Coordinates of N, CA and C and ligand atoms in Angstrom, one line a residue:
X1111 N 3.6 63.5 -207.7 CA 4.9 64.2 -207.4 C 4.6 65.6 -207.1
X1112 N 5.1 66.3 -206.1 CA 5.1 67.8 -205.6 C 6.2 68.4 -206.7
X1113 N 5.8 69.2 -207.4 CA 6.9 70.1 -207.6 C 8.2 70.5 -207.2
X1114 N 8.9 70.4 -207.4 CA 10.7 70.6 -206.9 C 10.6 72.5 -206.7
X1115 N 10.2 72.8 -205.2 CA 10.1 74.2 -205.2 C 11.3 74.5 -204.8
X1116 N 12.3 74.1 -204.3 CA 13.8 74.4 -203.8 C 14.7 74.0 -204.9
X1117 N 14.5 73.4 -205.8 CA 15.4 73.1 -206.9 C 16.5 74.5 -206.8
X1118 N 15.9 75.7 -206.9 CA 16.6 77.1 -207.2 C 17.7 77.2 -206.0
X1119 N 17.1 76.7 -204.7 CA 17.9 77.5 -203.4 C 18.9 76.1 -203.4
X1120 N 18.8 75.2 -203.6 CA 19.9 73.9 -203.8 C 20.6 74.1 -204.6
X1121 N 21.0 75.1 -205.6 CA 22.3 75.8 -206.8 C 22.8 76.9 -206.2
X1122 N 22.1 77.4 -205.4 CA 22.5 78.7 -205.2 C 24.3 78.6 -203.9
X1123 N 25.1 78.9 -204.3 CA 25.7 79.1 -203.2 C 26.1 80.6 -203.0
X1124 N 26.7 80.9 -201.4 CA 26.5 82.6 -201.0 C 28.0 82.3 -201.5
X1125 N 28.7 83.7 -201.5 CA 29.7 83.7 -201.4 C 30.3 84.7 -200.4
X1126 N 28.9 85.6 -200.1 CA 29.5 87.0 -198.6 C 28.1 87.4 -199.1
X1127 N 27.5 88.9 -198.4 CA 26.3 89.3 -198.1 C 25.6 90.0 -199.5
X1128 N 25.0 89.8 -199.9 CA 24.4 89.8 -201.2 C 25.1 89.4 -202.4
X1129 N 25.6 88.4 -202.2 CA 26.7 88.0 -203.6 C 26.6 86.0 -203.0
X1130 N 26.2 85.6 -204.8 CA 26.0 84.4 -204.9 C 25.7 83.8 -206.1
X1131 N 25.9 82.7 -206.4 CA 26.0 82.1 -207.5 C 25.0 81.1 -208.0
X1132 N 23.9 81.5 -208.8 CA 23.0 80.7 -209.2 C 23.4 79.4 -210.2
X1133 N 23.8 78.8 -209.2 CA 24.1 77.3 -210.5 C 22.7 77.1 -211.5
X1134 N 23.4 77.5 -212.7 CA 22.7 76.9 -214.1 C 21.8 78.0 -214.2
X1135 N 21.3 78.8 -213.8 CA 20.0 79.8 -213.8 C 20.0 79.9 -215.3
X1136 N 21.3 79.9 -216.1 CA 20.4 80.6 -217.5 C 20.7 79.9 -218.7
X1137 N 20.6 78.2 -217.8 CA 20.8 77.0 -218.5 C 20.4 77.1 -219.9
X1138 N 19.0 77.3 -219.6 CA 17.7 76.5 -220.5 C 17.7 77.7 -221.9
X1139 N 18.8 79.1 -221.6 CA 18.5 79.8 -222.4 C 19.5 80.4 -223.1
X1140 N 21.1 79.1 -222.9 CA 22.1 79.6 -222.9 C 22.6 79.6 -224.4
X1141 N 22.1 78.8 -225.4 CA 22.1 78.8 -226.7 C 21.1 80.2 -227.5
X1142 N 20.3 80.4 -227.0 CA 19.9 82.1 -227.4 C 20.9 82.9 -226.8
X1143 N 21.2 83.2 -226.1 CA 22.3 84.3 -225.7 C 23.4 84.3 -226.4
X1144 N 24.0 83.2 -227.0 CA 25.5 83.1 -227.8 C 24.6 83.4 -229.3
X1145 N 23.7 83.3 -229.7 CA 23.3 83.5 -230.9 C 23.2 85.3 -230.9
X1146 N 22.9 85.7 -229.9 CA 22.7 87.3 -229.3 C 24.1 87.9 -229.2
X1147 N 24.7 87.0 -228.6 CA 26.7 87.3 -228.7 C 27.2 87.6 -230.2
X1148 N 26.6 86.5 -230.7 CA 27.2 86.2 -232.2 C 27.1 87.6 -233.1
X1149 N 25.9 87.8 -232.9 CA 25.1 88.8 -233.4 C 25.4 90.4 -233.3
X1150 N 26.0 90.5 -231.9 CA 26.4 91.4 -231.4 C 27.9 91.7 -231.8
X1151 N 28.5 90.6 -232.1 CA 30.1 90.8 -232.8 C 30.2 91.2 -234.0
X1152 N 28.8 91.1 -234.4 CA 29.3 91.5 -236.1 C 28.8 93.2 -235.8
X1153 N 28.4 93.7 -234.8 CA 28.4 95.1 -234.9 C 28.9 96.1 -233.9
X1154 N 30.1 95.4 -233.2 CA 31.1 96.1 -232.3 C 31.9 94.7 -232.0
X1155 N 32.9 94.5 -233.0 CA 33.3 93.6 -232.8 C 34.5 92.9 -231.7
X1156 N 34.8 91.7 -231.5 CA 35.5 91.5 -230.1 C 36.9 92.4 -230.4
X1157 N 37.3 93.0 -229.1 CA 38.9 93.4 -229.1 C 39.8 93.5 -228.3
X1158 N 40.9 93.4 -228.0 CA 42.0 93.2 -226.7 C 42.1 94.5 -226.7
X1159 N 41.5 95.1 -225.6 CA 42.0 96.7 -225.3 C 43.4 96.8 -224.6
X1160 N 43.7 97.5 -224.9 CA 45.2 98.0 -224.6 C 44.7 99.2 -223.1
X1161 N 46.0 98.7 -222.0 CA 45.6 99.2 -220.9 C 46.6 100.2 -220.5
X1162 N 46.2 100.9 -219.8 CA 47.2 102.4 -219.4 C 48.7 101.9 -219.6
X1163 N 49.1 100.9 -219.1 CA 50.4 100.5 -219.2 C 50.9 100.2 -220.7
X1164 N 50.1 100.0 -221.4 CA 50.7 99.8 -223.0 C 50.3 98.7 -223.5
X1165 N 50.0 97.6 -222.6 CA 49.8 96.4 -223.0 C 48.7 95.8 -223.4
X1166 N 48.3 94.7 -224.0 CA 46.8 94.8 -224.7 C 46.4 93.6 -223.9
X1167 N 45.3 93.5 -223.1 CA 44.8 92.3 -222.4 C 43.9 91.3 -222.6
X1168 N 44.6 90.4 -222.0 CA 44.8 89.0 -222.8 C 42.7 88.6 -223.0
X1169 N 41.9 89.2 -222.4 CA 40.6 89.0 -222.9 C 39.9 90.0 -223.7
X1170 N 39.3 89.3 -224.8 CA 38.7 89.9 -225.8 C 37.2 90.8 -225.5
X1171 N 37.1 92.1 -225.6 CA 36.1 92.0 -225.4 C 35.2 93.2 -226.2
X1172 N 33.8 93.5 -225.8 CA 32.9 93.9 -226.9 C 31.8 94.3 -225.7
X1173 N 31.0 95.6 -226.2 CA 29.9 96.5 -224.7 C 28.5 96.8 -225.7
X1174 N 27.4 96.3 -224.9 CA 25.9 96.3 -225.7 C 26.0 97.2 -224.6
X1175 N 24.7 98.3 -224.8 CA 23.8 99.4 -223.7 C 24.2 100.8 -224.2
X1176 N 23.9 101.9 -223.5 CA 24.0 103.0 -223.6 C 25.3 103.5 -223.5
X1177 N 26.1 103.1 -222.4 CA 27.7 103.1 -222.1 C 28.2 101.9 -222.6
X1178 N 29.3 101.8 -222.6 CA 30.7 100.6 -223.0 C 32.2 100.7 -222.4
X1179 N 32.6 100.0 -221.6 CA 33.7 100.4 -221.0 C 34.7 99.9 -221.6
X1180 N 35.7 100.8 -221.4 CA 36.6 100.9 -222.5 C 38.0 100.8 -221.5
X1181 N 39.1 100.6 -222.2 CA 40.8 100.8 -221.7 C 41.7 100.9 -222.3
X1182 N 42.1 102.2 -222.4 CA 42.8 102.9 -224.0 C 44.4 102.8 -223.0
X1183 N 45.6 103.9 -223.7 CA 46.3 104.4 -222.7 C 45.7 105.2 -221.9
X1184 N 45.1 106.1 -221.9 CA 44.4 107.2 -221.4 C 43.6 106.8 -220.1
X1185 N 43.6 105.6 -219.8 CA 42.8 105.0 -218.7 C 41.4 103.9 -218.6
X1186 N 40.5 104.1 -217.8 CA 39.4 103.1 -218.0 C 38.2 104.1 -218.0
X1187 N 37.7 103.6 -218.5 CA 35.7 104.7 -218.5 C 34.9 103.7 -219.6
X1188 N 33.6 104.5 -219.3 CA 32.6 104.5 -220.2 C 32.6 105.1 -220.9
X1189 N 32.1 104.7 -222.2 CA 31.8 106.1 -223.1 C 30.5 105.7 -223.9
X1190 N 29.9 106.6 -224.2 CA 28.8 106.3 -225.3 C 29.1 105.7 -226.6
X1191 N 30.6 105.8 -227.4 CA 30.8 105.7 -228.8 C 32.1 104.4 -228.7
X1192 N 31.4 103.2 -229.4 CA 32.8 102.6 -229.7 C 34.0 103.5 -230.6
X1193 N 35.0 103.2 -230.2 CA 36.6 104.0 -230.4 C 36.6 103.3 -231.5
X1194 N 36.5 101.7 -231.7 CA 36.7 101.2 -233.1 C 35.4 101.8 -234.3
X1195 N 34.4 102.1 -234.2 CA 33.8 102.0 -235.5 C 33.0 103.2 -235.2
X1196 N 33.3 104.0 -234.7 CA 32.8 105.0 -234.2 C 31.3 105.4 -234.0
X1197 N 30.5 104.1 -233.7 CA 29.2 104.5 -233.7 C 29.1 104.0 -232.5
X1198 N 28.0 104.5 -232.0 CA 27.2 103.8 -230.2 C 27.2 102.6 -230.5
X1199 N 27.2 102.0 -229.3 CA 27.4 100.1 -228.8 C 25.8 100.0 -229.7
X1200 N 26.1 98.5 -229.5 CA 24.4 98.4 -229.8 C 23.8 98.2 -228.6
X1201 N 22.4 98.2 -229.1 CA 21.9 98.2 -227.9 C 21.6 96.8 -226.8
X1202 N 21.1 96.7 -225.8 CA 21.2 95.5 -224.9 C 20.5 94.4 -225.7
X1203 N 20.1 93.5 -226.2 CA 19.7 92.7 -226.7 C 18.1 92.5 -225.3
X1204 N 16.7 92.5 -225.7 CA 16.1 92.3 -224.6 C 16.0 90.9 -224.1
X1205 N 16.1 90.2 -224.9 CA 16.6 88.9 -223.6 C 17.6 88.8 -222.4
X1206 N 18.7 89.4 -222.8 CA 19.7 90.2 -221.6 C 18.7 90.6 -220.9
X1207 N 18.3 91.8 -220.7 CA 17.9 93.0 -219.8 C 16.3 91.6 -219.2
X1208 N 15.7 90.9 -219.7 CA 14.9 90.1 -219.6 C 15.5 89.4 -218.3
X1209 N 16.7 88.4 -218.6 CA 17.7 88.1 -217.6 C 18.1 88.5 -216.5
X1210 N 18.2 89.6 -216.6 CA 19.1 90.4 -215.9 C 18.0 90.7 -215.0
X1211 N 16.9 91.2 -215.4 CA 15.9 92.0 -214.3 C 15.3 90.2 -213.6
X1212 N 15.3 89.3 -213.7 CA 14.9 88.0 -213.4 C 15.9 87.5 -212.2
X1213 N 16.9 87.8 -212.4 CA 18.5 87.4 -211.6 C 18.1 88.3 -210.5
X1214 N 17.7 89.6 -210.6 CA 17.6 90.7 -209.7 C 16.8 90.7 -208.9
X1215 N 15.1 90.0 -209.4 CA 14.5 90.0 -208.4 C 14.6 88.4 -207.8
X1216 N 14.7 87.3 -208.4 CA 15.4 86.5 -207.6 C 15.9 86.5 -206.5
X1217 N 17.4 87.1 -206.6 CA 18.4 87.8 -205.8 C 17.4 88.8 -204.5
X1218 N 16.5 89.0 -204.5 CA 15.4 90.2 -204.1 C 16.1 91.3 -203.8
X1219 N 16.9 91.9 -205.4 CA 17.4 93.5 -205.4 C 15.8 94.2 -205.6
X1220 N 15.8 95.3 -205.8 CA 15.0 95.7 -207.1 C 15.2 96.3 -208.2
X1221 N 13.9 96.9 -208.6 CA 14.0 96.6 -210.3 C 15.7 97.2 -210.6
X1222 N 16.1 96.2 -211.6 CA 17.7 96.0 -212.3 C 17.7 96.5 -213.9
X1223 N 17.7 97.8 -214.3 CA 17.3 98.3 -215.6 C 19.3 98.3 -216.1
X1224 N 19.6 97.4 -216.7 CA 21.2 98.0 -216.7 C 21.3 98.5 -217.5
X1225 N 22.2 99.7 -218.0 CA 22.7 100.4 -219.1 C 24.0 100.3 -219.8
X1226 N 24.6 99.0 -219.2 CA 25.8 98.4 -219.6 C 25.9 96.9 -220.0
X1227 N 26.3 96.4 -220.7 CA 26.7 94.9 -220.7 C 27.7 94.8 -221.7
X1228 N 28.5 94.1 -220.8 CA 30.0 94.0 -221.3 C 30.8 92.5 -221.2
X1229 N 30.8 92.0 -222.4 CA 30.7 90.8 -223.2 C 32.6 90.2 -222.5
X1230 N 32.9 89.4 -222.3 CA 34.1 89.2 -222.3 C 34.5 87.7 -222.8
X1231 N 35.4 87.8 -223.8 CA 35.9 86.2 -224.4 C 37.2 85.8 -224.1
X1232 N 37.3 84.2 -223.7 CA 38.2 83.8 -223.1 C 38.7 82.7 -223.8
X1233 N 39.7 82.6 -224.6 CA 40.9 81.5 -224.8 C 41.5 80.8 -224.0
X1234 N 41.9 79.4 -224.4 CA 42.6 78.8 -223.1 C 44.0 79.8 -223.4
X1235 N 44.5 80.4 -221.7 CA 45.2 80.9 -221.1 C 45.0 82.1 -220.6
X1236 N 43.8 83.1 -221.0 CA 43.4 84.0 -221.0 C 42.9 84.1 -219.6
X1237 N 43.4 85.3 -218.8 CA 42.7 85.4 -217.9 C 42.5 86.8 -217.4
X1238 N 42.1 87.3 -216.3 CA 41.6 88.2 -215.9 C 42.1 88.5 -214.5
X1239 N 43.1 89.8 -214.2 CA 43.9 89.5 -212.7 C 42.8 90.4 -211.8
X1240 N 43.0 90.3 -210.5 CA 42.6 90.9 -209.6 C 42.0 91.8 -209.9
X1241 N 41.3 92.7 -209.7 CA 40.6 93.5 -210.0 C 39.1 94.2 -209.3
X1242 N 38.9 95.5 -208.9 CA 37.9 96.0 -208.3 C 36.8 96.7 -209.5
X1243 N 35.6 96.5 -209.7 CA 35.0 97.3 -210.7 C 34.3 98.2 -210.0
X1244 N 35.1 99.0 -210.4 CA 34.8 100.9 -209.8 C 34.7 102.1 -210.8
X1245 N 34.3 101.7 -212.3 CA 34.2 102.4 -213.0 C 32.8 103.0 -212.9
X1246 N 31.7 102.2 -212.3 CA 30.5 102.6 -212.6 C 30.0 103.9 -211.6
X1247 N 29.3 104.8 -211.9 CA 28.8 105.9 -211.0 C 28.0 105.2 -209.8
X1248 N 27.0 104.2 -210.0 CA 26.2 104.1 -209.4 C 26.9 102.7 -208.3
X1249 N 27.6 102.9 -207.6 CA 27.5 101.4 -206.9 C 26.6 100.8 -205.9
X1250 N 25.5 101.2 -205.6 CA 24.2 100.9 -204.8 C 23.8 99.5 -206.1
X1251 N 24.1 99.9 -207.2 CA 23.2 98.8 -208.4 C 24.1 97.6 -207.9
X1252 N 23.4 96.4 -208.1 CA 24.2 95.1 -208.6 C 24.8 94.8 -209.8
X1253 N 25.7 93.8 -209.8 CA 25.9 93.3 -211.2 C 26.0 91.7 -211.0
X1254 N 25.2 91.7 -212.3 CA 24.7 90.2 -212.5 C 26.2 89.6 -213.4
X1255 N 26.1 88.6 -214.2 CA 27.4 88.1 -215.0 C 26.7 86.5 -214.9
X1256 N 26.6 86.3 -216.3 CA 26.6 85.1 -216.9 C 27.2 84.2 -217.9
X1257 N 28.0 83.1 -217.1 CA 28.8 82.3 -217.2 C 28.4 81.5 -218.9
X1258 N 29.7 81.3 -220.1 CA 29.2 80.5 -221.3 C 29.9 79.9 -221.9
X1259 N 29.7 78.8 -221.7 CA 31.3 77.9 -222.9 C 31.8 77.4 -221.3
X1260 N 33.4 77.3 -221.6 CA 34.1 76.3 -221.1 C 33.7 77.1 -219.3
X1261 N 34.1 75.9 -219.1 CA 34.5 76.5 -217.3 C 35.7 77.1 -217.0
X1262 N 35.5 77.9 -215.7 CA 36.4 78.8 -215.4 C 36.5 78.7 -213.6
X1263 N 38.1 79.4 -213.4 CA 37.9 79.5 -211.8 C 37.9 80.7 -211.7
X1264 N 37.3 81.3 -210.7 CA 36.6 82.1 -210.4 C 37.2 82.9 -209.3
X1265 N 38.4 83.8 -208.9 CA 38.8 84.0 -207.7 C 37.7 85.0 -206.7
X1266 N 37.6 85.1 -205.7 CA 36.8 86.0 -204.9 C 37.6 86.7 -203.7
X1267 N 38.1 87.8 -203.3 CA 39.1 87.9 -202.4 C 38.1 89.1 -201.9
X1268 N 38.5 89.9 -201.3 CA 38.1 91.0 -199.9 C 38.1 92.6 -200.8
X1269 N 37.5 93.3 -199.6 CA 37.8 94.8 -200.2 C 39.2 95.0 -200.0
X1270 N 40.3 94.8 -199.5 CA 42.0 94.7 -199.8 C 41.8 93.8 -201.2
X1271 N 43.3 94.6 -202.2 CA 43.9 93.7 -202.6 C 44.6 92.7 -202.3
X1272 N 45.0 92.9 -200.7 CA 46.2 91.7 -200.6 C 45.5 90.3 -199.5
X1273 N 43.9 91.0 -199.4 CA 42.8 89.9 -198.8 C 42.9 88.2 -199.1
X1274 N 42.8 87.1 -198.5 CA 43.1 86.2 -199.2 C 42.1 86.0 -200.3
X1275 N 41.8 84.9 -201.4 CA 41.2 84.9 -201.7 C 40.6 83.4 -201.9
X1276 N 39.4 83.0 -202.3 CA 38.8 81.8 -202.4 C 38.4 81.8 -203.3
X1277 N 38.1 79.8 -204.4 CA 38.0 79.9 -205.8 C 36.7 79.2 -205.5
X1278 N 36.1 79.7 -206.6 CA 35.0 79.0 -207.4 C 34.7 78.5 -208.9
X1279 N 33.8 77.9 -209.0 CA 34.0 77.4 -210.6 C 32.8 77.6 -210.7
X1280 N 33.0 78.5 -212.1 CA 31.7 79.0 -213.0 C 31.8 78.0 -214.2
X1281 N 30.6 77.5 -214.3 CA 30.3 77.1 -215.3 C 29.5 77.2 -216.8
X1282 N 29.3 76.7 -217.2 CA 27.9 76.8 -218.7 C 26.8 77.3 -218.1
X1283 N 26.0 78.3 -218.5 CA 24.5 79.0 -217.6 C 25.0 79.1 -216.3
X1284 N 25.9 79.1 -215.4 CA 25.4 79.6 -214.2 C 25.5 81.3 -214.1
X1285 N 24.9 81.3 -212.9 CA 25.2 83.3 -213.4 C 25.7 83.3 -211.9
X1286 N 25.8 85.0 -211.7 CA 26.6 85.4 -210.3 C 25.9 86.7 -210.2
X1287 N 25.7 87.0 -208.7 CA 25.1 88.5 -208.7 C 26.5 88.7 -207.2
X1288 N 26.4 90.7 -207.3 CA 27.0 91.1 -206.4 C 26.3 92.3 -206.2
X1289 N 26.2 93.0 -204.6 CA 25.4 93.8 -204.8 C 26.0 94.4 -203.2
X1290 N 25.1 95.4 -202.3 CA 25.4 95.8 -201.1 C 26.9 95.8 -201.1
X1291 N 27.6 95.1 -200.0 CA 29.2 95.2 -199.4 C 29.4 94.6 -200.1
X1292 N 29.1 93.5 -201.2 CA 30.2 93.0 -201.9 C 30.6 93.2 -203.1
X1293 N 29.6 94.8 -203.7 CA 30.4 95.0 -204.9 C 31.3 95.2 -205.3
X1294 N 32.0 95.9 -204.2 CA 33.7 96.5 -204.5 C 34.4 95.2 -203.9
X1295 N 34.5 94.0 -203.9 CA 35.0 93.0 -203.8 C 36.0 93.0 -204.7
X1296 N 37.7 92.3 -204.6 CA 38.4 92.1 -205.9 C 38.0 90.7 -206.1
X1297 N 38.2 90.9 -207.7 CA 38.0 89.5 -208.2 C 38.5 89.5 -209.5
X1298 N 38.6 87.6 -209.9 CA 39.6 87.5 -210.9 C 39.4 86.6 -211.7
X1299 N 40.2 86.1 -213.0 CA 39.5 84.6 -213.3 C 40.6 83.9 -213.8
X1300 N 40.9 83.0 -213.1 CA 42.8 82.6 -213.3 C 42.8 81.8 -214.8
X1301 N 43.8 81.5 -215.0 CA 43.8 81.4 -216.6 C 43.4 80.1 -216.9
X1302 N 42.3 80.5 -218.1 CA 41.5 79.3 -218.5 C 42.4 78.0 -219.1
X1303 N 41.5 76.5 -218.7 CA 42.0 75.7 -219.2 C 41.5 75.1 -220.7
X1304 N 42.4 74.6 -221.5 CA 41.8 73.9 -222.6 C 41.0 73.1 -222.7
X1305 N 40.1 73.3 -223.3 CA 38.7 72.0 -223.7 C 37.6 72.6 -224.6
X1306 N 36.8 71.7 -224.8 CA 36.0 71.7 -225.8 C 34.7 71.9 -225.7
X1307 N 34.0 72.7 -225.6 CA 32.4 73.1 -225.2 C 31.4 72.5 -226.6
X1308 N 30.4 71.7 -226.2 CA 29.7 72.0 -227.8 C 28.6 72.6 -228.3
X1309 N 28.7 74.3 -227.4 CA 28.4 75.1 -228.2 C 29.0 76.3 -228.6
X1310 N 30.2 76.6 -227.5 CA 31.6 77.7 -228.0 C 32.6 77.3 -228.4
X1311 N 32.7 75.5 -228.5 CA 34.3 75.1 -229.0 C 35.3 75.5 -227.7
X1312 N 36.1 75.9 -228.0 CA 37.2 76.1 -227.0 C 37.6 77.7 -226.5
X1313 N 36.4 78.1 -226.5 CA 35.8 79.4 -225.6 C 35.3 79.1 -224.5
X1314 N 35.2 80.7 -223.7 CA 34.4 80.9 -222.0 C 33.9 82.1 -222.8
X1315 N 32.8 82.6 -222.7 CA 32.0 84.2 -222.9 C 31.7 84.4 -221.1
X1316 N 31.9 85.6 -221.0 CA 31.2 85.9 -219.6 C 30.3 87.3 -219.9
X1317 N 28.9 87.3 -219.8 CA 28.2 88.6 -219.7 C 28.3 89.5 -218.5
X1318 N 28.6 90.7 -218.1 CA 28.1 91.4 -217.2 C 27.5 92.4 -217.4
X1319 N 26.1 92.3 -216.6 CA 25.0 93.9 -217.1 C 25.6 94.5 -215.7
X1320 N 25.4 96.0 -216.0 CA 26.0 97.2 -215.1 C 25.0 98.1 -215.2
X1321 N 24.9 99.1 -214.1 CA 24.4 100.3 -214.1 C 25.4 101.1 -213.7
X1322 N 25.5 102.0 -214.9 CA 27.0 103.1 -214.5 C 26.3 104.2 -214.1
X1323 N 25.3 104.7 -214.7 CA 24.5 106.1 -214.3 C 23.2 105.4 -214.1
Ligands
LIG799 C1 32.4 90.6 -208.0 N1 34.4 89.4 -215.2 O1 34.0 91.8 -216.4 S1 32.3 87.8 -213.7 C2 34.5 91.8 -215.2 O2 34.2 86.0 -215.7 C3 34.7 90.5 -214.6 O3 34.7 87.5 -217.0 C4 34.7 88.1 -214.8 O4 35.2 90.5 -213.5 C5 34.5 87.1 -215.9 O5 34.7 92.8 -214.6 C6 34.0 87.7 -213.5 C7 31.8 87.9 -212.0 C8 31.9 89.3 -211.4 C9 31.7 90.5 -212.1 C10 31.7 91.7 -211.4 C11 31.9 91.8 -210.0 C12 32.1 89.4 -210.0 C13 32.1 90.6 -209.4 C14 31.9 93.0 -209.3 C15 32.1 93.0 -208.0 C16 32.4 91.8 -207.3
LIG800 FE1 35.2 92.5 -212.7

């Protein structure tokens, strides 16, 4: 038997010009990473930030790296210091940044050193509206995001907000990179359905590594 050398490019689908979705890429290593999650909760733990408007959003979440992006009333940024426990995030776990630099050159970015990763947890109904990520300084960087726990749909729409949009479904280990034109893409993740994963229960985690500076 020849080796299955296309196995990789038969998961992969595009979604626009440097943005695609590696079905399963971080299959084989997706029970280390939630043990890394786990781990990472007990020292910045998950939380529904409250967003300029007052209201606290409906996904939980928690920032490993040098930065952590945050959403107080005051607006959205990075900062170096969790607000809750007042010490710096922890640091990136290096299996992440291992990940992450592997997705990148895959992807054939180059080298992908992130100084952000930002954890997000999902309940059935919890979702994530529309949205452009433009907090980071650097937008030449990609951002990777890996998919954990239940499935999710995935919206993809245009640099307009009011662009149509097209769905996808993320699953258990698949990851996603965005990078060149399609980083300022809006995107979303419509509200999760109930079911039972058996190794998050009735959770979705989604990782994203960032370069802000
Ligand atoms: C496309 N997270 O954390 S990951 C986010 O599944 C976020 O939790 C979603 O959107 C989630 O900001 C989707 C996929 C993703 C992440 C960043 C992107 C897609 C992107 C940035 C630009 C374009
Ligand atoms: Fe986003």
């Amino acid at each position: 038997m020849l080796p299955d050398l296309f196995a990789f490019e038969r998961r992969r689908t595009d979604l626009g010009p440097e943005a695609a979705i590696l079905g399963g890429f971080a299959l084989d290593q997706a029970d280390m990473l939630l043990e890394q999650v786990e781990h990472l909760s007990r020292l910045a733990p998950f939380r529904h930030m409250q967003t300029p408007g007052g209201r606290h959003m409906s996904v939980a979440m928690l920032n490993a790296g040098s930065l952590g992006w945050i959403s107080d009333p005051s607006g959205y940024r990075y900062t170096p210091i969790d607000p809750q426990t007042g010490l710096a995030w922890p640091p990136i776990p290096p299996l992440f940044m291992e990940l992450a630099s592997r997705v990148a050159q895959a992807m054939g970015f180059s080298a992908f050193v992130p100084d952000a990763c930002l954890i997000n947890r999902y309940a059935p109904g919890t979702r994530l509206s529309l949205h452009q990520d433009r907090d980071e300084q650097d937008h030449n960087a990609p951002i990777v995001s890996v998919s954990l726990g239940l499935p999710a749909t995935f919206l993809w729409g245009g640099l307009q907000r009011n662009d149509p949009t097209a769905r996808y479904r993320l699953t258990h280990g698949d990851v996603a990179v965005w990078g060149g034109p399609s980083r300022l893409v809006f995107h979303g993740i419509t509200a999760l359905k109930e079911g039972m994963h058996p190794l998050t229960g009735a959770l979705r985690y989604n990782l994203t590594f960032r370069k802000v500076r």
